[in-house]
Tab-separated table of C-alpha atoms in Angstrom:
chain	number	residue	atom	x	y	z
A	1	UNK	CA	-7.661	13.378	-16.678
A	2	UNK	CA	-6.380	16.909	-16.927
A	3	UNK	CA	-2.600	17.316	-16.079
A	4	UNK	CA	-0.091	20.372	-17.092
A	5	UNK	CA	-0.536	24.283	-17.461
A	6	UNK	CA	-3.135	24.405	-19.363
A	7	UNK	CA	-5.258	21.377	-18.197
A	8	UNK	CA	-5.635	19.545	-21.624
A	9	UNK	CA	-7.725	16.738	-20.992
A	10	UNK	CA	-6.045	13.360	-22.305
A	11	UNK	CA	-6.503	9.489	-21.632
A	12	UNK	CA	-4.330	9.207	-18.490
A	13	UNK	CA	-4.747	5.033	-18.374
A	14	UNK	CA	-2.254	4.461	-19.665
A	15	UNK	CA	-0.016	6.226	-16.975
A	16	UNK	CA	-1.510	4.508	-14.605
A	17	UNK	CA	0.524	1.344	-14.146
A	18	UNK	CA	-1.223	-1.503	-12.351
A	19	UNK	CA	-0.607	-4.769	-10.417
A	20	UNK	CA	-2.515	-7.776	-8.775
A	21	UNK	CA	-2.226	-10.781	-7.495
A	22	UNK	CA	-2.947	-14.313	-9.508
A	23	UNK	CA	-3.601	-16.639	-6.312
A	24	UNK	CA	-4.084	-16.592	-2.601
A	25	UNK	CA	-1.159	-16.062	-0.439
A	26	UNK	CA	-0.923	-17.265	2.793
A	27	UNK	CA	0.719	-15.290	5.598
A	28	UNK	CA	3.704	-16.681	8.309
A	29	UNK	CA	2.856	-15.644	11.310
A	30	UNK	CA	5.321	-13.416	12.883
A	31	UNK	CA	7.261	-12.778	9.892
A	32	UNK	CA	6.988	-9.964	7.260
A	33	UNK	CA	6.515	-10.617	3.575
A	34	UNK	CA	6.183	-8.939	0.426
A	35	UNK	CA	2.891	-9.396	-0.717
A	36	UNK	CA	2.080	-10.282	-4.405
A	37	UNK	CA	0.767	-7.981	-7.103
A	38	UNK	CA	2.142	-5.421	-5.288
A	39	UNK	CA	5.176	-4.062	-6.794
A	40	UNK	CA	5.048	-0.965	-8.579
A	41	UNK	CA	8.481	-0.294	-10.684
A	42	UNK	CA	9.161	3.711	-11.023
A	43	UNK	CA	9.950	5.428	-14.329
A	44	UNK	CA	13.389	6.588	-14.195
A	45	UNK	CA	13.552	9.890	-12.418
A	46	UNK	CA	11.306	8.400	-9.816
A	47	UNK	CA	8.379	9.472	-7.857
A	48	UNK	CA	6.842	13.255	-9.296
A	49	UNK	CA	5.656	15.434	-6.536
A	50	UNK	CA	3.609	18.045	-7.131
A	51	UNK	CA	4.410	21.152	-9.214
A	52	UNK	CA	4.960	24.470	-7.623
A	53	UNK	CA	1.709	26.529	-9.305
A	54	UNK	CA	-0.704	22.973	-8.547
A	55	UNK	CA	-1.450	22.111	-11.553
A	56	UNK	CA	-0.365	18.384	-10.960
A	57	UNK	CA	-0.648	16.497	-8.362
A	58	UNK	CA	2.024	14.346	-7.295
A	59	UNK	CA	2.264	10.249	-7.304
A	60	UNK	CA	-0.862	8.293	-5.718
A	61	UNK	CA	-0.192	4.456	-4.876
A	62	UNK	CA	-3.068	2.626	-4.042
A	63	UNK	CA	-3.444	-0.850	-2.401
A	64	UNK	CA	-6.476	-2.602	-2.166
A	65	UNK	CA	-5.784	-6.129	0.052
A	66	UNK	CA	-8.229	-8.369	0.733
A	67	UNK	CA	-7.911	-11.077	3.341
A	68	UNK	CA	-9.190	-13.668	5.151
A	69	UNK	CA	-7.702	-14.861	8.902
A	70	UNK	CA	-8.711	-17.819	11.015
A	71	UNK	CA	-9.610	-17.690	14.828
A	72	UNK	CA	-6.115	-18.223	15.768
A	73	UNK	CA	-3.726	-16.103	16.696
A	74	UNK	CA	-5.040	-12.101	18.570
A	75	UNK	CA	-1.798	-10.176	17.463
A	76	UNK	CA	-2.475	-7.178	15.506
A	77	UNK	CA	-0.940	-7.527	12.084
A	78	UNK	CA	1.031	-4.486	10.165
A	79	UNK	CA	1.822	-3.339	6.969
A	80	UNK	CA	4.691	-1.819	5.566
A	81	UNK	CA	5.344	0.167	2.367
A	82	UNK	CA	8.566	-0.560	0.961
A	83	UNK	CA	11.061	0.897	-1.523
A	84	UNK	CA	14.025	0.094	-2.961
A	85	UNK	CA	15.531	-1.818	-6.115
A	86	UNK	CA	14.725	-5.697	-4.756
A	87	UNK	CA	10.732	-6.059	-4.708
A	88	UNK	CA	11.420	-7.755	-1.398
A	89	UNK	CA	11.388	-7.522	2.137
A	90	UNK	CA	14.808	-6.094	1.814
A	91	UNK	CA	13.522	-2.999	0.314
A	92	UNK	CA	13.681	0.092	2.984
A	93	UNK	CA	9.981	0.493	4.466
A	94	UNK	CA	9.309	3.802	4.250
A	95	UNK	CA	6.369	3.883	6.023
A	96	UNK	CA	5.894	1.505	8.777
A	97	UNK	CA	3.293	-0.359	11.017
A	98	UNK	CA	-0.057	0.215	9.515
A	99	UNK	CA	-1.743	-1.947	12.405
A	100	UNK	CA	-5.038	-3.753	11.974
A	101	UNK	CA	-5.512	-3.009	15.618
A	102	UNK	CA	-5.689	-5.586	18.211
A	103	UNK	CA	-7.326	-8.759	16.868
A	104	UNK	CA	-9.909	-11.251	18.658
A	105	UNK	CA	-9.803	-15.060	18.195
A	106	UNK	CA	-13.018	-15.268	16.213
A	107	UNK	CA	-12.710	-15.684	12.082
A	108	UNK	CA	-13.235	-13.011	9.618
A	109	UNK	CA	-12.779	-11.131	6.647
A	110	UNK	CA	-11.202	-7.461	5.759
A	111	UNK	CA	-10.528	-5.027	2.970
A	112	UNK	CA	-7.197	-2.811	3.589
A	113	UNK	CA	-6.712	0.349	1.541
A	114	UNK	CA	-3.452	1.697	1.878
A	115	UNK	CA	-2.360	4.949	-0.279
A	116	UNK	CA	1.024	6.511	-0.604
A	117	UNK	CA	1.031	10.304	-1.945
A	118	UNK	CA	4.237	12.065	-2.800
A	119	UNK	CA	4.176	15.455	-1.689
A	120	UNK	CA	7.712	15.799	-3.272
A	121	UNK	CA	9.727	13.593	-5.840
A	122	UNK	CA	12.561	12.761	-7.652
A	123	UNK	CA	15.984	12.632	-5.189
A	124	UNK	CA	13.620	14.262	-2.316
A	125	UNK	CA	10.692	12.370	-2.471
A	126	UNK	CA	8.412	12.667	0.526
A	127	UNK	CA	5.427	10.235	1.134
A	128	UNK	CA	2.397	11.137	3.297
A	129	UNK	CA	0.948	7.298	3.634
A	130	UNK	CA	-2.615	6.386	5.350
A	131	UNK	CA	-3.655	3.283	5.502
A	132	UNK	CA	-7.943	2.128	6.281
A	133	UNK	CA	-8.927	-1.231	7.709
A	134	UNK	CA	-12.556	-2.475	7.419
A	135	UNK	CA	-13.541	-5.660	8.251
A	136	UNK	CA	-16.886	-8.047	8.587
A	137	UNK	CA	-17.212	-8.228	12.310
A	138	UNK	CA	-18.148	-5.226	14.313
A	139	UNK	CA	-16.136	-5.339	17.650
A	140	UNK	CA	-14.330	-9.137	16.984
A	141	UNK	CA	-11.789	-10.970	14.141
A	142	UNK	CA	-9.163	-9.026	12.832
A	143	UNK	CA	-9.562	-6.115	14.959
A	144	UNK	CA	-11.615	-5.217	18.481
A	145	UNK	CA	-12.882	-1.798	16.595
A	146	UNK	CA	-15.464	-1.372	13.553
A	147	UNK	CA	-12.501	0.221	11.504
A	148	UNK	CA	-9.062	1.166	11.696
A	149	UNK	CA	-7.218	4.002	10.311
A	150	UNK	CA	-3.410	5.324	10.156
A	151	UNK	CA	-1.548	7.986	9.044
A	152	UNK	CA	2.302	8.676	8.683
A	153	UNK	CA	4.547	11.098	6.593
A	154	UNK	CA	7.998	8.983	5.783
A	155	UNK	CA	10.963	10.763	5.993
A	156	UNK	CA	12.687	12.212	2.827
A	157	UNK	CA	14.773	9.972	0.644
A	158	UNK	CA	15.960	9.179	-2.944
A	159	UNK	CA	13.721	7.629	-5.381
A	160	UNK	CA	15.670	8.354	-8.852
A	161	UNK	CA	17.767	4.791	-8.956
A	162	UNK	CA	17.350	2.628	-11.731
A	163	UNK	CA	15.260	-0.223	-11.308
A	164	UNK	CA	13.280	1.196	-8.192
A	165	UNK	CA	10.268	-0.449	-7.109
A	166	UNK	CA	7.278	0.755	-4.671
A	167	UNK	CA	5.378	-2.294	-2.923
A	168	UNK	CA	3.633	-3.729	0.022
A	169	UNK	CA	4.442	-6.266	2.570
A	170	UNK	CA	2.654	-7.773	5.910
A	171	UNK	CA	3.870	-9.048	9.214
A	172	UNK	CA	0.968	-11.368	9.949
A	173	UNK	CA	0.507	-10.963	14.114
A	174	UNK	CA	1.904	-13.955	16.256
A	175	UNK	CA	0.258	-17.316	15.731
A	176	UNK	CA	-2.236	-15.428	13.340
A	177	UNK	CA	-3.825	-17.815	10.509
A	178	UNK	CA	-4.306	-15.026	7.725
A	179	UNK	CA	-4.692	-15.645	3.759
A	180	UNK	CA	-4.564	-12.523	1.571
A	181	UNK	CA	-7.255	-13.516	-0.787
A	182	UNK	CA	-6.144	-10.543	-3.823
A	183	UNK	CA	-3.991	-7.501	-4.001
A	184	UNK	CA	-4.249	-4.671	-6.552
A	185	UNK	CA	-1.962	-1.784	-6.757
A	186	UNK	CA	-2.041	1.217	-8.975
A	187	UNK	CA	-0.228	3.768	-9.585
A	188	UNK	CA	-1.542	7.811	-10.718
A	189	UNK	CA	0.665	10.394	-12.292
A	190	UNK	CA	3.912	7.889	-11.989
């Protein structure tokens, strides 16, 4: 990648921290939970935004979920990006309700991509989140549409504590039989 002034190209892997998941998970329906493989901790200082002349973008978090539901259960589901200092469900969401969009009781599959960017960092960090839903079926399953997509710009808050954390979690929709089959998360310019 090429970062700074002068856009010296370097191996940027290695500031790319990464997560996934080791096994299935399966959901509770109705309740929200913090997914696996999908904490991120932050570098002290937090989240970097952007600097003033462009030459660097600011923080990209990626989440890749795959997952599996059951015919039960025609709730949408939603996800919520969370941050705080606990890697829980306690963590503030900062942005909220990425619906899969009304589901259908028939099985199916889907890959969720949900991507924080930080437009600015540090003690004012500012996240513009989307989040993309595709999924096996065309008009049944986990949603009544071919694809879903969201967008939403969280309010601005601190991200400079020690021992923050960025990370995903998913309120399965009532009675809803879903299995997240594999997370990854990764993190550019953290």
């Amino acid at each position: 990648c090429a970062e700074g002034s002068t856009a010296t190209w370097r191996n940027c892997t290695a500031l790319s921290p990464m997560n996934n998941s080791t096994a299935t998970q399966a959901m509770t329906a109705g309740t929200d939970v913090y997914l696996n493989g999908s904490v991120i901790p932050l570098p002290i200082g937090g989240f970097k935004g952007p600097t003033v002349s462009g030459s660097q973008n600011g923080t990209l978090v990626t989440w890749t979920v795959t997952m599996s539901k059951t015919a039960a259960g025609t709730a949408a589901s939603s996800f919520n990006i969370r941050v705080g200092t606990n890697g829980t469900t306690a963590d503030t969401a900062r942005c909220t309700a990425f619906s899969t969009g009304t589901a259908t009781a028939a099985s199916d599959w889907a890959t969720v991509t949900i991507t924080a960017l930080v437009t600015a960092g540090g003690s004012s960090t500012t996240l513009n989140c989307s989040g993309m839903l595709r999924h096996n079926l065309t008009t049944t399953g986990f949603s009544n549409a071919i694809g879903v997509t969201a967008y939403s710009t969280a309010a601005s808050f601190d991200s400079t504590a020690a021992g923050t954390k960025i990370g995903l979690s998913l309120n399965a929709g009532a009675s809803s039989v879903i299995t997240v089959q594999q997370v990854q998360a990764v993190a550019i310019n953290l």
